[in-house]
PDB file of N, CA and C in Angstrom:
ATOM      1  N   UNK K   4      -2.026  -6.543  -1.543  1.00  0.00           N
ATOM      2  CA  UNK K   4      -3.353  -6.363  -2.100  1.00  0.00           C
ATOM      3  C   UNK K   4      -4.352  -6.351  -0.953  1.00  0.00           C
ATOM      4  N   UNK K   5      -5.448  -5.466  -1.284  1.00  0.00           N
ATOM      5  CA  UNK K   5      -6.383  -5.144  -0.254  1.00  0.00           C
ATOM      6  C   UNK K   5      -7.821  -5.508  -0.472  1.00  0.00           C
ATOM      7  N   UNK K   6      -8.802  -6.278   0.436  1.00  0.00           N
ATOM      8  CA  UNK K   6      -9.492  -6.390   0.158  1.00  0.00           C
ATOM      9  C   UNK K   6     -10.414  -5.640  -0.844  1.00  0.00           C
ATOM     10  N   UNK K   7     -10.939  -6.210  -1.580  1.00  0.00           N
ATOM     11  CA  UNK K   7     -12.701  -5.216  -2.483  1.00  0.00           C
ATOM     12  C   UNK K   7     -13.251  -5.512  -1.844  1.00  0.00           C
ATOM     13  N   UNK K   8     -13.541  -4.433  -1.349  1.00  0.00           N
ATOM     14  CA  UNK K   8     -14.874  -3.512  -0.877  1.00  0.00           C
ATOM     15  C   UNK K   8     -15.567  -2.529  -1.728  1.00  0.00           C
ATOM     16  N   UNK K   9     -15.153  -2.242  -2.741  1.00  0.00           N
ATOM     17  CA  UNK K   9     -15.401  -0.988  -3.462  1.00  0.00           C
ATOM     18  C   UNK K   9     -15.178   0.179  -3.542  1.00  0.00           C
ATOM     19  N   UNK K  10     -13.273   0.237  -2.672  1.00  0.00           N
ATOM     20  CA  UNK K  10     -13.082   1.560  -2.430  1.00  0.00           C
ATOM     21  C   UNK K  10     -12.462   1.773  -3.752  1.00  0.00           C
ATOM     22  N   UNK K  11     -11.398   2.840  -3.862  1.00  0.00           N
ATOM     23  CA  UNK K  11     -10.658   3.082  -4.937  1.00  0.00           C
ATOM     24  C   UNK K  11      -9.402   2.903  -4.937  1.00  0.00           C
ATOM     25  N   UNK K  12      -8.765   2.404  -3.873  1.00  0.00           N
ATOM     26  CA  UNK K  12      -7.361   1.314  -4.170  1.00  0.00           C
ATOM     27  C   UNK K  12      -7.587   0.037  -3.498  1.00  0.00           C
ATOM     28  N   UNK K  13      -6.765  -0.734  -4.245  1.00  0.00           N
ATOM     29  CA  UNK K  13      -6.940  -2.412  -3.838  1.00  0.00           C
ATOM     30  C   UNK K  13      -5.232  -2.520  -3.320  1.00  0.00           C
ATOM     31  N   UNK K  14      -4.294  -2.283  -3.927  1.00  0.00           N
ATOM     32  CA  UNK K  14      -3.112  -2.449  -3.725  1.00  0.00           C
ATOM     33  C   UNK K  14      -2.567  -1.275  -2.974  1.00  0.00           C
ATOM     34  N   UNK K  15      -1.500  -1.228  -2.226  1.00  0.00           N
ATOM     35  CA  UNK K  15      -0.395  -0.482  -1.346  1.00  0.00           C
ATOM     36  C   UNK K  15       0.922  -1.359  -2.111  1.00  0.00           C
ATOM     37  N   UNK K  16       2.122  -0.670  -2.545  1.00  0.00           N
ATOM     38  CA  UNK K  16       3.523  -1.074  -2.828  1.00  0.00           C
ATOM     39  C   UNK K  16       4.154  -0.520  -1.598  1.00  0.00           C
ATOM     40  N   UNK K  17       4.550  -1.180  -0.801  1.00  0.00           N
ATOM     41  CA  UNK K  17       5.408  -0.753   0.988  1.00  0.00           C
ATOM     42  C   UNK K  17       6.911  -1.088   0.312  1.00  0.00           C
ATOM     43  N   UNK K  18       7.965  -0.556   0.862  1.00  0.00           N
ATOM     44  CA  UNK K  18       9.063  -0.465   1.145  1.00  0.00           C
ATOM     45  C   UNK K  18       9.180  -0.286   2.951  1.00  0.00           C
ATOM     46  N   UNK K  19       9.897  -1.091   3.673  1.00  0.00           N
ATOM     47  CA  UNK K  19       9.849  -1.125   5.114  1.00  0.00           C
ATOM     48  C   UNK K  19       8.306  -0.821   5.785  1.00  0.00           C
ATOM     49  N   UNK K  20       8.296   0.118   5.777  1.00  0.00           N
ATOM     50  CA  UNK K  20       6.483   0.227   6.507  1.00  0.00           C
ATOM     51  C   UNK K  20       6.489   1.572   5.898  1.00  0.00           C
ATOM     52  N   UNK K  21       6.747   2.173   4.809  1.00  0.00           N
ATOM     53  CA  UNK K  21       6.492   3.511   3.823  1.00  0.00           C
ATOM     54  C   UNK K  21       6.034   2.853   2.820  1.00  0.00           C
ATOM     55  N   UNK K  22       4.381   3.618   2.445  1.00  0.00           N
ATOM     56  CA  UNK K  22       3.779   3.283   1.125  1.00  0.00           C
ATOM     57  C   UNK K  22       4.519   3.860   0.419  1.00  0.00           C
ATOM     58  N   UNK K  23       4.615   3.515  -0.995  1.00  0.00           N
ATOM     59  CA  UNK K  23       5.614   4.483  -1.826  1.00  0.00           C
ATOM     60  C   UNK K  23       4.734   4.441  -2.945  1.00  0.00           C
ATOM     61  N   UNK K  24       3.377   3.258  -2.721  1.00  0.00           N
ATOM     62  CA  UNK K  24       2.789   3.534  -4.359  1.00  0.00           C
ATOM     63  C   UNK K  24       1.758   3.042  -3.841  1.00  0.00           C
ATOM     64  N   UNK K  25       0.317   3.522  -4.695  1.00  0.00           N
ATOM     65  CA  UNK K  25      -0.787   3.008  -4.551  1.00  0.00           C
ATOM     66  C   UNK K  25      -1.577   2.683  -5.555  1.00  0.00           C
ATOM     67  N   UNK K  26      -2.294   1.951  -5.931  1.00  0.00           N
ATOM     68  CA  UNK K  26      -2.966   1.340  -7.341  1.00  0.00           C
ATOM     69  C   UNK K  26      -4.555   0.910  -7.160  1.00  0.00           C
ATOM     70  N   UNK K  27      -5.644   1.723  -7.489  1.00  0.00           N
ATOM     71  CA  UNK K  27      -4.982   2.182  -9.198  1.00  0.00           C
ATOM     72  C   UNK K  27      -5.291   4.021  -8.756  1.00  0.00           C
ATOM     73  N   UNK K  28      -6.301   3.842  -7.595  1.00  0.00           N
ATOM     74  CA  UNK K  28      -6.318   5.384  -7.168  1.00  0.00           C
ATOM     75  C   UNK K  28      -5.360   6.049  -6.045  1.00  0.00           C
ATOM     76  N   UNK K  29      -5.890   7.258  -5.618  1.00  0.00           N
ATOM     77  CA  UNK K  29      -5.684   7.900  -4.297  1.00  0.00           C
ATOM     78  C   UNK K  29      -4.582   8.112  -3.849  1.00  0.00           C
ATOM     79  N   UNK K  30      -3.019   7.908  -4.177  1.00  0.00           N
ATOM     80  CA  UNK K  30      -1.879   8.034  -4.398  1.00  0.00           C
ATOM     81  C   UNK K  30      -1.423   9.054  -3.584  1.00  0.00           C
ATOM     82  N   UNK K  31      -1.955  10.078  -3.937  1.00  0.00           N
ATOM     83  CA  UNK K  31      -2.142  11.815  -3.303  1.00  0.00           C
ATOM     84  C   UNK K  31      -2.548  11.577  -2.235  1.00  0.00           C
ATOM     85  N   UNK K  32      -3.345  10.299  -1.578  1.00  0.00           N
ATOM     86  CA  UNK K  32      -3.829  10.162  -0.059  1.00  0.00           C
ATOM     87  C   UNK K  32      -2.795   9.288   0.381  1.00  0.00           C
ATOM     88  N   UNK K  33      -2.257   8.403   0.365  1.00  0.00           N
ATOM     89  CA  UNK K  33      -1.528   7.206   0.805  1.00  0.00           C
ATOM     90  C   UNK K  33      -0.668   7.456   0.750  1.00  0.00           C
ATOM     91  N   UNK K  34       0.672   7.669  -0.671  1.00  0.00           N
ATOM     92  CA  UNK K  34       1.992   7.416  -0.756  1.00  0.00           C
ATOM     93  C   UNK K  34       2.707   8.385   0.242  1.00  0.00           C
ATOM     94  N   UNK K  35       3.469   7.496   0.760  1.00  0.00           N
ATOM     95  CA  UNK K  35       4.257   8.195   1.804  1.00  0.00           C
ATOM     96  C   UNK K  35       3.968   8.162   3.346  1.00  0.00           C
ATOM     97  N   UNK K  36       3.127   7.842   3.706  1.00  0.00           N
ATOM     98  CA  UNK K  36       2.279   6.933   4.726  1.00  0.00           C
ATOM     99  C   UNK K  36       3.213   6.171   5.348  1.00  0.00           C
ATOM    100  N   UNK K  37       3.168   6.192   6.446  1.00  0.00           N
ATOM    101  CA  UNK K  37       3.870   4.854   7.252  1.00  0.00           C
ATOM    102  C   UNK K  37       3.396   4.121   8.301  1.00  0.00           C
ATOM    103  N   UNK K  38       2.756   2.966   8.047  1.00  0.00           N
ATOM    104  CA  UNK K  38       2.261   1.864   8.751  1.00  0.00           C
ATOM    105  C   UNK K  38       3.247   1.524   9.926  1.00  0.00           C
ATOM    106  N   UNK K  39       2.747   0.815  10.857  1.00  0.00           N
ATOM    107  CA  UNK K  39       3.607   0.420  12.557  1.00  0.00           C
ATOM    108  C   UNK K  39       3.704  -0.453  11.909  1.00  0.00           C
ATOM    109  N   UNK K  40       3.840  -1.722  10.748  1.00  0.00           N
ATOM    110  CA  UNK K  40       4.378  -3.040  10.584  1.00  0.00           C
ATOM    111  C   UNK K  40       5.077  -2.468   9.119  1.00  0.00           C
ATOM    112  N   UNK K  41       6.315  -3.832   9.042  1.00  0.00           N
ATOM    113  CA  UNK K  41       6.734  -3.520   7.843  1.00  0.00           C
ATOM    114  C   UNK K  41       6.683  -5.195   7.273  1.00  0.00           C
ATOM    115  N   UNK K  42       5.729  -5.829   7.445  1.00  0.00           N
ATOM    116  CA  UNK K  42       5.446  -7.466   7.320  1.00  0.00           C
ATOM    117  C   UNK K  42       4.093  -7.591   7.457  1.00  0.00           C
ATOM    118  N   UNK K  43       3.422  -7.952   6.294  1.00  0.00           N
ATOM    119  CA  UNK K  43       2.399  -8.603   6.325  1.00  0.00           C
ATOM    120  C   UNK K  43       2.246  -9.801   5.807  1.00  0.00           C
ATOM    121  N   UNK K  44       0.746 -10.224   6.136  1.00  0.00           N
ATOM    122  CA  UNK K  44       0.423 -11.679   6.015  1.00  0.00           C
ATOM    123  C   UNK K  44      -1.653 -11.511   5.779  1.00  0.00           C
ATOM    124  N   UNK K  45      -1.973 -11.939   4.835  1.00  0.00           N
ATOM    125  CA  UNK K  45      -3.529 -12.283   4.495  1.00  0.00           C
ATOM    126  C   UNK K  45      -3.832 -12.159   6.253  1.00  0.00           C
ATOM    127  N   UNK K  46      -5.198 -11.442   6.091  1.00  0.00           N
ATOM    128  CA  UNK K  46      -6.102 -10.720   7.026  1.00  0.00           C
ATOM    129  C   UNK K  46      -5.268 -10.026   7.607  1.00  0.00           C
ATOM    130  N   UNK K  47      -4.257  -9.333   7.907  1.00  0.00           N
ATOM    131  CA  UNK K  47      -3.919  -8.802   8.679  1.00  0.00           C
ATOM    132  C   UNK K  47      -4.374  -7.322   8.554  1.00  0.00           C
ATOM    133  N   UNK K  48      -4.614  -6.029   9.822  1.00  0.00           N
ATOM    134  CA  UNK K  48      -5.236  -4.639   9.418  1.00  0.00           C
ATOM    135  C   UNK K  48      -3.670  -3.786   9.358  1.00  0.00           C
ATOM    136  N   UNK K  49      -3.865  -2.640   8.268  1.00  0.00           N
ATOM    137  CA  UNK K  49      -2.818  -2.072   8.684  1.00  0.00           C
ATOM    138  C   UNK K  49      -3.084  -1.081   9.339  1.00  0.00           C
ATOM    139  N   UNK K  50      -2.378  -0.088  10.019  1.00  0.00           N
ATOM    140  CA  UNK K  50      -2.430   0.772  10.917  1.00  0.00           C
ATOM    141  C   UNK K  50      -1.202   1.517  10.848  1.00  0.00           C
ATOM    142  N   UNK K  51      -1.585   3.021  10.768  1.00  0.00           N
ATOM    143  CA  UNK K  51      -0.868   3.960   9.937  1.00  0.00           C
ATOM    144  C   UNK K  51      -0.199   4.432  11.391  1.00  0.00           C
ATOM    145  N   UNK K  52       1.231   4.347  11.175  1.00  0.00           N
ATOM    146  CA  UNK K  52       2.000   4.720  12.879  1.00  0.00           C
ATOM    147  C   UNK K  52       1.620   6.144  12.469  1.00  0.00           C
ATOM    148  N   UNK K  53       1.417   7.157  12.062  1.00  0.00           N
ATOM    149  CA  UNK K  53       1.062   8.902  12.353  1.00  0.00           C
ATOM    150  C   UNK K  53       0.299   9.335  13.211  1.00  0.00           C
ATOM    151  N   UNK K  54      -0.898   8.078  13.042  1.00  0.00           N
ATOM    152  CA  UNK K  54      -2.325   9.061  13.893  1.00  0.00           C
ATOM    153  C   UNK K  54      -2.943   7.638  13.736  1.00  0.00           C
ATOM    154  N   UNK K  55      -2.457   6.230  14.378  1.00  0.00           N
ATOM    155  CA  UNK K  55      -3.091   5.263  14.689  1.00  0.00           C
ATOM    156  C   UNK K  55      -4.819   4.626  13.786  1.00  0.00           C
ATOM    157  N   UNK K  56      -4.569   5.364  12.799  1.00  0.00           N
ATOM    158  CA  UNK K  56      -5.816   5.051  12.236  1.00  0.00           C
ATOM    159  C   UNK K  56      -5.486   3.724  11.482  1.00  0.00           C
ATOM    160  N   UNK K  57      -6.440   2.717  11.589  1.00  0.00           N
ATOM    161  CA  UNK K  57      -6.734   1.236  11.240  1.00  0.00           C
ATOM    162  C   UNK K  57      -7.518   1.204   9.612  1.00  0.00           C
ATOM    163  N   UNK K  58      -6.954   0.713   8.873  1.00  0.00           N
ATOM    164  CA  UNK K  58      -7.440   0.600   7.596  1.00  0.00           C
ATOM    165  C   UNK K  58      -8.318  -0.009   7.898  1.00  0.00           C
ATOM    166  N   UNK K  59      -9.735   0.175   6.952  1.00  0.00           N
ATOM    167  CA  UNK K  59     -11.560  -0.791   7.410  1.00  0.00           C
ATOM    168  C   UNK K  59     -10.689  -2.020   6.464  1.00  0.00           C
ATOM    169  N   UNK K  60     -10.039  -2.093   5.443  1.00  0.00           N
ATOM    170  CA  UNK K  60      -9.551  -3.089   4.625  1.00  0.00           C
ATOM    171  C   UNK K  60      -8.193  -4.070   4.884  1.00  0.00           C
ATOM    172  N   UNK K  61      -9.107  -5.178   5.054  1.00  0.00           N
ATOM    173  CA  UNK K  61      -7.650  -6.017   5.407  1.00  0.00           C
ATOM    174  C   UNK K  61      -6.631  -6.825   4.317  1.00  0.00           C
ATOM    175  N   UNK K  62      -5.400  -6.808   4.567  1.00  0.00           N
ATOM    176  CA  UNK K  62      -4.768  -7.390   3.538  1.00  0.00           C
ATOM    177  C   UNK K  62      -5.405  -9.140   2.723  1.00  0.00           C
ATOM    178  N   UNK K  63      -5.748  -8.564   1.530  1.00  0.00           N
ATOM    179  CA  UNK K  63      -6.158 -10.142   1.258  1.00  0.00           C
ATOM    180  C   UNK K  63      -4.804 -10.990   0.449  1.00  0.00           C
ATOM    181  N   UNK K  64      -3.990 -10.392  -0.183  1.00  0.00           N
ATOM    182  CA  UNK K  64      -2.610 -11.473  -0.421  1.00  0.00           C
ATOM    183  C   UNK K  64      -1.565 -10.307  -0.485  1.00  0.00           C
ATOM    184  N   UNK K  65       0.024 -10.567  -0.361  1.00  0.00           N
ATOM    185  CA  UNK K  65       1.112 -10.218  -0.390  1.00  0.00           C
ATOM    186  C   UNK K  65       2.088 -10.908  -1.435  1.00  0.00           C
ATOM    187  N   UNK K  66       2.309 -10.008  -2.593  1.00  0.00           N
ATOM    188  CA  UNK K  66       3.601  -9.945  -3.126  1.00  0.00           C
ATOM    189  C   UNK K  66       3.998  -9.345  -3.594  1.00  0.00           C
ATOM    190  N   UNK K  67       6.307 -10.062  -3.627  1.00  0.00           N
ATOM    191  CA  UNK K  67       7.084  -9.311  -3.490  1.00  0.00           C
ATOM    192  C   UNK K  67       7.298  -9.007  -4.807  1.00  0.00           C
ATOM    193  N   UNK K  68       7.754  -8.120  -5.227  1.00  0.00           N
ATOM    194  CA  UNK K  68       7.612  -7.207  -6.690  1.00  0.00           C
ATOM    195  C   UNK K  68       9.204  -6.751  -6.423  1.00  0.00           C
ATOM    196  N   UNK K  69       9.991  -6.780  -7.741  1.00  0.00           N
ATOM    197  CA  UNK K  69      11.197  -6.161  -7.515  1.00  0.00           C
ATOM    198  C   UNK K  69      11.213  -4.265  -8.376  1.00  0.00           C
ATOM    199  N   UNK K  70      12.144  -3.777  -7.869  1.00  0.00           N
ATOM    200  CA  UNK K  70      12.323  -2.196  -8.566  1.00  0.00           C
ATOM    201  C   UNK K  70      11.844  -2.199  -9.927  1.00  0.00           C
ATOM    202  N   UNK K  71      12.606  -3.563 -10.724  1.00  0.00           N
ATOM    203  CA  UNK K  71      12.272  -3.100 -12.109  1.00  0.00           C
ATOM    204  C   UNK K  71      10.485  -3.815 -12.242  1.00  0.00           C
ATOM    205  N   UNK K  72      10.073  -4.526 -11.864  1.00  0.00           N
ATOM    206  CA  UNK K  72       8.666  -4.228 -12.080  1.00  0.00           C
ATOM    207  C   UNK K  72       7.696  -3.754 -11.623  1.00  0.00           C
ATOM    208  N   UNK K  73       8.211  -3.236 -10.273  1.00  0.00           N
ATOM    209  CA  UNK K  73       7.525  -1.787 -10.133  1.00  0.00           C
ATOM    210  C   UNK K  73       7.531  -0.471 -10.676  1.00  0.00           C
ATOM    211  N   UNK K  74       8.508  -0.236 -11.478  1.00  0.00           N
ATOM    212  CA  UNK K  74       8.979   0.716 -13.025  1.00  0.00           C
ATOM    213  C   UNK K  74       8.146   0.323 -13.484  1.00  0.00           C
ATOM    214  N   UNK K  75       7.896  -0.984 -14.452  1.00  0.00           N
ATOM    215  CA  UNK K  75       7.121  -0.836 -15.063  1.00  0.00           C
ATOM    216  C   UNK K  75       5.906  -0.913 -15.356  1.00  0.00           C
ATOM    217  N   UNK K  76       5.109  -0.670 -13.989  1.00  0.00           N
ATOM    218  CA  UNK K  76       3.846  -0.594 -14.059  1.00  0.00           C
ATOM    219  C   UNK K  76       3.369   0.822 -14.113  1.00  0.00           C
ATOM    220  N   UNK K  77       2.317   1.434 -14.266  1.00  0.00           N
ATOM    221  CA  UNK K  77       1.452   2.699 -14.871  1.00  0.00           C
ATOM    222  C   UNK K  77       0.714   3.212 -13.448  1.00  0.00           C
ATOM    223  N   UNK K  78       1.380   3.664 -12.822  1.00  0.00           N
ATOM    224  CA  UNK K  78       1.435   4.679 -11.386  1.00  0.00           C
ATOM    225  C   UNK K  78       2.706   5.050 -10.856  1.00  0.00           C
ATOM    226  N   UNK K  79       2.457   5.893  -9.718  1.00  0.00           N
ATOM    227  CA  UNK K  79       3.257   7.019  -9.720  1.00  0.00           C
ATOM    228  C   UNK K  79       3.587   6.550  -8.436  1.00  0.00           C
ATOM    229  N   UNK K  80       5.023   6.397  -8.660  1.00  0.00           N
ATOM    230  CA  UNK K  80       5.812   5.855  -7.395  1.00  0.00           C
ATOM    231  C   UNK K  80       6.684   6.737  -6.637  1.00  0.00           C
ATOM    232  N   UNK K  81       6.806   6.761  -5.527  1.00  0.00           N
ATOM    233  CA  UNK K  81       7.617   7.675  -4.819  1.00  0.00           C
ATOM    234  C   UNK K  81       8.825   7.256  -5.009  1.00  0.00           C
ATOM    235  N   UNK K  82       9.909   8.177  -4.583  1.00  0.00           N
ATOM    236  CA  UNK K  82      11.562   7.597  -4.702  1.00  0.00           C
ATOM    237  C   UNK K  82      11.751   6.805  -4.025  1.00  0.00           C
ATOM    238  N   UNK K  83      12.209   5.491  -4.239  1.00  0.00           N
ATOM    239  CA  UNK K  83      12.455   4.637  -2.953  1.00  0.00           C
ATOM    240  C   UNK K  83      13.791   5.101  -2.366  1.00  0.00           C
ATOM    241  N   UNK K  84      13.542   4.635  -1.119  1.00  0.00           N
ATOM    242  CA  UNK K  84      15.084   5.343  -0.404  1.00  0.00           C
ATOM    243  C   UNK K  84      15.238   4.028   0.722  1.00  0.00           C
ATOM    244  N   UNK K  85      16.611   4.043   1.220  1.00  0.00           N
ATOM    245  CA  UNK K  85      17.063   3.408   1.860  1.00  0.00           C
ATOM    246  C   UNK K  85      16.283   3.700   3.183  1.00  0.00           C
ATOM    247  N   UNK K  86      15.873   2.327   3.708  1.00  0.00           N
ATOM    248  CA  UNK K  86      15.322   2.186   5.084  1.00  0.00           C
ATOM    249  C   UNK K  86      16.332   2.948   6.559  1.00  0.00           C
TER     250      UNK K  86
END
C-alpha cells in the first residue's frame, strides 16, 4: 500500500519485483513494471529498474496476500509466472 496523496492508485500487488496488479486505478500504467527491489518495508521509495524513475509515493504498509485472494478481488491481474 502506497501512500494518499490523492493520486489514483494506493496499492501495487508485486510478485518478485513485477507489478502484476494495481488498485483501484491505472493498471494500463503500472502492471508489468519492474521495480530494482523485490522487498519492501513502510517508507521505503520504489524505483522502477526500466528507466530509474522513483515513485513521489512511499510505501506506507506491506501485505502478503495469497493467489486465491488475489482472485478474488475486483481488478485485473496479470498472469503470475514463475520468478
Amino acid at each position: 500500500n502506497l501512500e494518499d496523496k490523492g493520486q489514483d492508485f494506493l496499492s501495487f500487488y508485486v510478485q518478485g519485483n513485477r507489478i502484476i496488479a494495481t488498485w483501484p486505478f491505472q493498471g494500463h500504467i503500472w502492471n508489468g513494471r519492474k521495480l530494482t527491489a523485490s522487498e519492501f518495508a513502510p517508507g521505503d521509495s520504489l524505483i522502477f529498474a526500466d528507466d530509474g524513475l522513483t515513485l513521489r509515493y512511499r510505501v506506507e504498509s506491506v501485505e502478503e496476500i495469497s493467489e486465491k485472494q488475489l482472485s478474488k478481488l475486483s481488478i485485473n491481474v496479470l498472469p503470475v509466472v514463475a520468478s
